[in-house]
């Protein structure tokens, strides 16, 4: 897949799987909403119910900033299948500037965030490698 | 989410994101088809075009067998969101017994595999922990 196609599909995707790695070397996966901002991906935590304590994606990223995002679209017609993967480095940002930028872009992309509060820290992932595959 | 609900949703899902970890500690993600077989997940490589060389999910699993699967369903109505995550240990199996079992279950689940060849090695993941979340 061409880089511009991969970039477009990543930007348009509504949800991604975010992979991080724990101190024990095990992968961790969670679906996230996100916004693409040039070569940066922003993601934030909203008000949906969470278990107590810091989220595992956050504790993982604090000890190992390597992160991967996958977007894909299932289709029973396998000639329609495609996926895009973004590999990069993610940092946790607690500052107001990061929260403001992430909130602006997430609210622009997702109407749902109009009535959902966003909380720091936000994830700022610098995309270093973008790859993609499509069946045709 | 209750364990039996998580198990049912995992079994019914048509596609999952498979996360593995590379020798450099970076996560790797790829969408896979799979079949649930009790507490085992089988996945195989089909005839869709692939780049040359061994797949990265395979080389990663040979050096670090820790694997995570994520299934989820996007919905613009966020009260409908849910995900299920399976953590476990995955091994590469080159033997005919494993290929036969994986092929049987994958062909039962996916009509598409009727006309698509499956090749060893297959991935056999023993699910050790199943967790899930749903918005309501």
Short mmCIF file of C-alpha atoms in Angstrom, two decimals:
data_model
loop_
_atom_site.label_atom_id
_atom_site.label_comp_id
_atom_site.label_asym_id
_atom_site.label_seq_id
_atom_site.Cartn_x
_atom_site.Cartn_y
_atom_site.Cartn_z
CA UNK A 1 0.00 0.00 0.00
CA UNK A 2 1.26 3.47 -0.84
CA UNK A 3 2.27 5.69 2.06
CA UNK A 4 -0.33 8.33 1.25
CA UNK A 5 -3.06 5.68 1.12
CA UNK A 6 -1.88 4.24 4.43
CA UNK A 7 -1.84 7.68 5.98
CA UNK A 8 -5.33 8.48 4.71
CA UNK A 9 -6.76 5.20 5.97
CA UNK A 10 -5.13 5.68 9.36
CA UNK A 11 -6.49 9.21 9.68
CA UNK A 12 -10.01 8.17 8.70
CA UNK A 13 -10.21 5.08 10.91
CA UNK A 14 -12.61 5.47 13.84
CA UNK A 15 -10.91 2.98 16.15
CA UNK A 16 -7.50 1.35 16.45
CA UNK A 17 -5.93 -1.40 18.49
CA UNK A 18 -3.08 0.02 20.58
CA UNK A 19 -0.33 -2.42 21.53
CA UNK A 20 2.14 -1.73 24.32
CA UNK A 21 4.57 -4.03 26.11
CA UNK A 22 4.69 -4.71 29.85
CA UNK A 23 7.78 -5.00 32.05
CA UNK A 24 7.33 -8.80 31.86
CA UNK A 25 7.70 -8.68 28.06
CA UNK A 26 4.04 -9.48 27.44
CA UNK A 27 2.02 -7.48 24.95
CA UNK A 28 -1.06 -5.53 25.99
CA UNK A 29 -3.89 -4.52 23.69
CA UNK A 30 -6.79 -2.14 23.97
CA UNK A 31 -9.03 -0.43 21.42
CA UNK A 32 -8.65 3.34 21.37
CA UNK A 33 -10.08 6.37 19.69
CA UNK A 34 -7.40 8.66 18.34
CA UNK A 35 -6.68 11.62 16.09
CA UNK A 36 -3.89 11.89 13.53
CA UNK A 37 -2.00 15.20 13.63
CA UNK A 38 0.65 15.15 10.93
CA UNK A 39 2.94 12.35 12.03
CA UNK A 40 1.59 12.36 15.58
CA UNK A 41 -1.25 10.29 17.00
CA UNK A 42 -3.13 11.68 20.01
CA UNK A 43 -5.29 9.59 22.29
CA UNK A 44 -6.98 10.47 25.54
CA UNK A 45 -8.94 8.77 28.26
CA UNK A 46 -12.59 9.66 28.47
CA UNK A 47 -15.25 9.29 31.10
CA UNK A 48 -16.25 5.71 30.29
CA UNK A 49 -16.10 3.49 33.37
CA UNK A 50 -12.60 2.22 34.14
CA UNK A 51 -11.21 0.05 36.84
CA UNK A 52 -9.33 1.80 39.63
CA UNK A 53 -5.65 2.64 39.30
CA UNK A 54 -3.56 3.76 36.37
CA UNK A 55 -4.42 2.16 33.05
CA UNK A 56 -2.07 -0.58 31.93
CA UNK A 57 -1.35 1.15 28.61
CA UNK A 58 -0.05 4.08 30.66
CA UNK A 59 2.12 2.10 33.08
CA UNK A 60 3.50 0.13 30.13
CA UNK A 61 4.36 3.24 28.12
CA UNK A 62 6.11 4.82 31.09
CA UNK A 63 8.53 1.89 31.20
CA UNK A 64 8.66 1.14 27.44
CA UNK A 65 7.51 3.85 25.02
CA UNK A 66 7.39 1.57 21.97
CA UNK A 67 3.84 1.42 20.67
CA UNK A 68 2.00 0.08 17.66
CA UNK A 69 -1.42 0.95 16.27
CA UNK A 70 -3.42 -1.24 13.94
CA UNK A 71 -6.48 -0.20 11.97
CA UNK A 72 -8.39 -2.60 9.78
CA UNK A 73 -11.81 -3.24 8.41
CA UNK A 74 -13.35 -6.68 8.35
CA UNK A 75 -15.17 -7.80 5.24
CA UNK A 76 -16.50 -11.26 4.45
CA UNK A 77 -15.30 -10.60 0.90
CA UNK A 78 -11.59 -11.11 1.48
CA UNK A 79 -10.69 -9.22 -1.69
CA UNK A 80 -11.74 -6.10 0.28
CA UNK A 81 -9.45 -6.66 3.26
CA UNK A 82 -6.81 -4.14 4.23
CA UNK A 83 -4.92 -3.00 7.26
CA UNK A 84 -2.60 -0.20 8.25
CA UNK A 85 -0.03 -0.38 11.01
CA UNK A 86 1.78 2.53 12.65
CA UNK A 87 4.86 1.92 14.75
CA UNK A 88 6.31 4.60 16.93
CA UNK A 89 7.22 6.02 20.28
CA UNK A 90 4.56 7.14 22.71
CA UNK A 91 4.90 9.45 25.66
CA UNK A 92 2.45 10.33 28.39
CA UNK A 93 1.71 14.05 28.50
CA UNK A 94 0.19 15.71 31.55
CA UNK A 95 0.52 19.30 30.38
CA UNK A 96 -2.38 21.54 29.43
CA UNK A 97 -1.00 22.17 25.94
CA UNK A 98 -1.10 18.47 25.09
CA UNK A 99 -4.57 18.00 26.58
CA UNK A 100 -5.83 21.03 24.66
CA UNK A 101 -4.41 19.85 21.33
CA UNK A 102 -5.64 16.28 21.80
CA UNK A 103 -9.08 17.47 22.90
CA UNK A 104 -9.39 19.84 19.95
CA UNK A 105 -8.59 17.14 17.41
CA UNK A 106 -10.58 14.39 19.11
CA UNK A 107 -13.68 16.59 19.41
CA UNK A 108 -13.31 17.56 15.75
CA UNK A 109 -13.15 13.90 14.70
CA UNK A 110 -15.67 12.40 17.14
CA UNK A 111 -19.00 14.11 17.75
CA UNK A 112 -19.35 11.82 20.77
CA UNK A 113 -16.66 13.76 22.63
CA UNK A 114 -18.93 16.81 22.70
CA UNK A 115 -20.60 15.34 25.78
CA UNK A 116 -17.73 13.25 27.17
CA UNK A 117 -15.01 14.72 29.37
CA UNK A 118 -11.36 14.06 28.51
CA UNK A 119 -8.73 13.68 31.19
CA UNK A 120 -4.95 13.87 31.29
CA UNK A 121 -2.59 12.24 30.78
CA UNK A 122 -2.96 12.04 27.02
CA UNK A 123 -0.88 9.75 24.83
CA UNK A 124 1.27 11.43 22.19
CA UNK A 125 2.64 8.87 19.77
CA UNK A 126 5.24 9.89 17.21
CA UNK A 127 4.70 7.64 14.20
CA UNK A 128 8.06 6.44 12.90
CA UNK A 129 6.97 3.75 10.48
CA UNK A 130 3.74 3.32 8.58
CA UNK A 131 2.95 0.16 6.68
CA UNK A 132 -0.12 -1.25 5.06
CA UNK A 133 -1.52 -4.16 3.16
CA UNK A 134 -4.51 -4.60 0.92
CA UNK A 135 -5.79 -7.73 -0.75
CA UNK A 136 -6.04 -6.21 -4.20
CA UNK B 1 -17.96 -8.76 31.42
CA UNK B 2 -18.70 -12.31 32.55
CA UNK B 3 -16.25 -14.98 31.51
CA UNK B 4 -18.85 -16.93 29.54
CA UNK B 5 -19.86 -13.77 27.66
CA UNK B 6 -16.21 -12.97 26.94
CA UNK B 7 -15.65 -16.50 25.70
CA UNK B 8 -18.74 -16.42 23.47
CA UNK B 9 -17.77 -13.07 21.96
CA UNK B 10 -14.23 -14.25 21.33
CA UNK B 11 -15.42 -17.43 19.65
CA UNK B 12 -17.88 -15.58 17.43
CA UNK B 13 -15.53 -12.79 16.36
CA UNK B 14 -14.49 -12.98 12.71
CA UNK B 15 -11.18 -11.17 13.08
CA UNK B 16 -8.78 -10.33 15.88
CA UNK B 17 -5.69 -8.21 16.33
CA UNK B 18 -2.75 -10.41 17.32
CA UNK B 19 0.01 -8.74 19.31
CA UNK B 20 3.47 -10.21 19.70
CA UNK B 21 6.72 -8.69 20.92
CA UNK B 22 9.98 -8.46 18.99
CA UNK B 23 13.50 -9.07 20.31
CA UNK B 24 13.89 -5.27 20.48
CA UNK B 25 10.95 -5.04 22.89
CA UNK B 26 8.66 -3.42 20.33
CA UNK B 27 5.12 -4.67 19.86
CA UNK B 28 3.92 -6.05 16.55
CA UNK B 29 0.31 -6.19 15.42
CA UNK B 30 -1.50 -7.94 12.62
CA UNK B 31 -5.15 -8.84 12.03
CA UNK B 32 -5.78 -12.57 11.95
CA UNK B 33 -8.55 -15.03 11.39
CA UNK B 34 -8.70 -17.66 14.09
CA UNK B 35 -10.75 -20.45 15.62
CA UNK B 36 -11.42 -21.01 19.31
CA UNK B 37 -11.01 -24.61 20.42
CA UNK B 38 -11.81 -24.81 24.13
CA UNK B 39 -9.09 -22.71 25.71
CA UNK B 40 -6.90 -22.84 22.60
CA UNK B 41 -6.84 -20.39 19.69
CA UNK B 42 -5.66 -21.67 16.31
CA UNK B 43 -4.53 -19.46 13.49
CA UNK B 44 -2.95 -20.31 10.17
CA UNK B 45 -1.42 -18.55 7.22
CA UNK B 46 -3.39 -18.69 4.02
CA UNK B 47 -2.57 -18.05 0.41
CA UNK B 48 -3.03 -14.29 0.45
CA UNK B 49 0.05 -12.50 -0.90
CA UNK B 50 2.80 -12.09 1.67
CA UNK B 51 6.21 -10.56 1.55
CA UNK B 52 9.13 -12.94 1.30
CA UNK B 53 10.64 -14.50 4.38
CA UNK B 54 9.13 -15.70 7.62
CA UNK B 55 6.29 -13.59 8.96
CA UNK B 56 7.22 -11.31 11.82
CA UNK B 57 4.52 -12.76 14.08
CA UNK B 58 6.29 -16.11 13.67
CA UNK B 59 9.83 -14.92 14.31
CA UNK B 60 8.58 -12.95 17.31
CA UNK B 61 6.73 -15.92 18.80
CA UNK B 62 9.76 -18.16 18.39
CA UNK B 63 11.77 -15.82 20.64
CA UNK B 64 8.91 -14.70 22.95
CA UNK B 65 5.76 -16.83 23.07
CA UNK B 66 3.68 -14.25 24.94
CA UNK B 67 0.72 -13.22 22.78
CA UNK B 68 -2.44 -11.20 23.12
CA UNK B 69 -5.58 -11.20 21.01
CA UNK B 70 -8.12 -8.39 20.92
CA UNK B 71 -11.58 -8.54 19.41
CA UNK B 72 -13.90 -5.56 19.35
CA UNK B 73 -16.72 -4.08 17.39
CA UNK B 74 -16.86 -0.40 16.54
CA UNK B 75 -20.15 1.40 16.92
CA UNK B 76 -20.79 5.13 16.66
CA UNK B 77 -23.20 4.64 19.56
CA UNK B 78 -20.65 4.30 22.33
CA UNK B 79 -23.17 2.61 24.64
CA UNK B 80 -22.75 -0.41 22.32
CA UNK B 81 -18.97 -0.68 22.59
CA UNK B 82 -17.29 -3.79 23.93
CA UNK B 83 -14.02 -5.61 23.65
CA UNK B 84 -12.56 -8.94 24.68
CA UNK B 85 -8.88 -9.59 25.25
CA UNK B 86 -7.18 -12.98 25.48
CA UNK B 87 -3.67 -13.25 26.89
CA UNK B 88 -1.68 -16.41 26.56
CA UNK B 89 1.27 -18.36 25.27
CA UNK B 90 1.60 -19.16 21.59
CA UNK B 91 3.72 -21.80 19.95
CA UNK B 92 4.47 -22.46 16.31
CA UNK B 93 3.38 -25.92 15.23
CA UNK B 94 4.73 -27.56 12.08
CA UNK B 95 3.22 -30.99 12.62
CA UNK B 96 0.41 -32.47 10.54
CA UNK B 97 -1.85 -32.95 13.56
CA UNK B 98 -1.82 -29.27 14.36
CA UNK B 99 -2.36 -28.26 10.73
CA UNK B 100 -5.24 -30.72 10.45
CA UNK B 101 -6.97 -29.49 13.61
CA UNK B 102 -6.49 -25.82 12.73
CA UNK B 103 -7.68 -26.39 9.17
CA UNK B 104 -10.77 -28.30 10.31
CA UNK B 105 -11.84 -25.56 12.69
CA UNK B 106 -10.94 -22.66 10.42
CA UNK B 107 -12.81 -24.21 7.47
CA UNK B 108 -15.83 -24.79 9.73
CA UNK B 109 -15.84 -21.15 10.84
CA UNK B 110 -14.87 -19.46 7.57
CA UNK B 111 -16.52 -20.49 4.31
CA UNK B 112 -13.75 -18.53 2.58
CA UNK B 113 -11.18 -21.19 3.52
CA UNK B 114 -12.99 -23.69 1.28
CA UNK B 115 -11.05 -22.26 -1.65
CA UNK B 116 -7.94 -20.98 0.14
CA UNK B 117 -4.99 -23.20 0.97
CA UNK B 118 -3.59 -23.23 4.51
CA UNK B 119 0.10 -23.69 5.21
CA UNK B 120 2.14 -24.68 8.22
CA UNK B 121 3.31 -23.53 10.63
CA UNK B 122 0.10 -22.84 12.47
CA UNK B 123 -0.11 -20.81 15.64
CA UNK B 124 -1.47 -22.59 18.71
CA UNK B 125 -2.19 -20.12 21.49
CA UNK B 126 -3.11 -21.36 24.94
CA UNK B 127 -5.39 -18.73 26.44
CA UNK B 128 -4.41 -18.11 30.06
CA UNK B 129 -6.43 -15.02 30.83
CA UNK B 130 -9.62 -13.73 29.30
CA UNK B 131 -10.95 -10.28 30.07
CA UNK B 132 -13.62 -8.08 28.61
CA UNK B 133 -15.34 -4.75 28.88
CA UNK B 134 -18.67 -3.47 27.74
CA UNK B 135 -20.08 0.03 27.96
CA UNK B 136 -23.38 -0.98 29.50
#
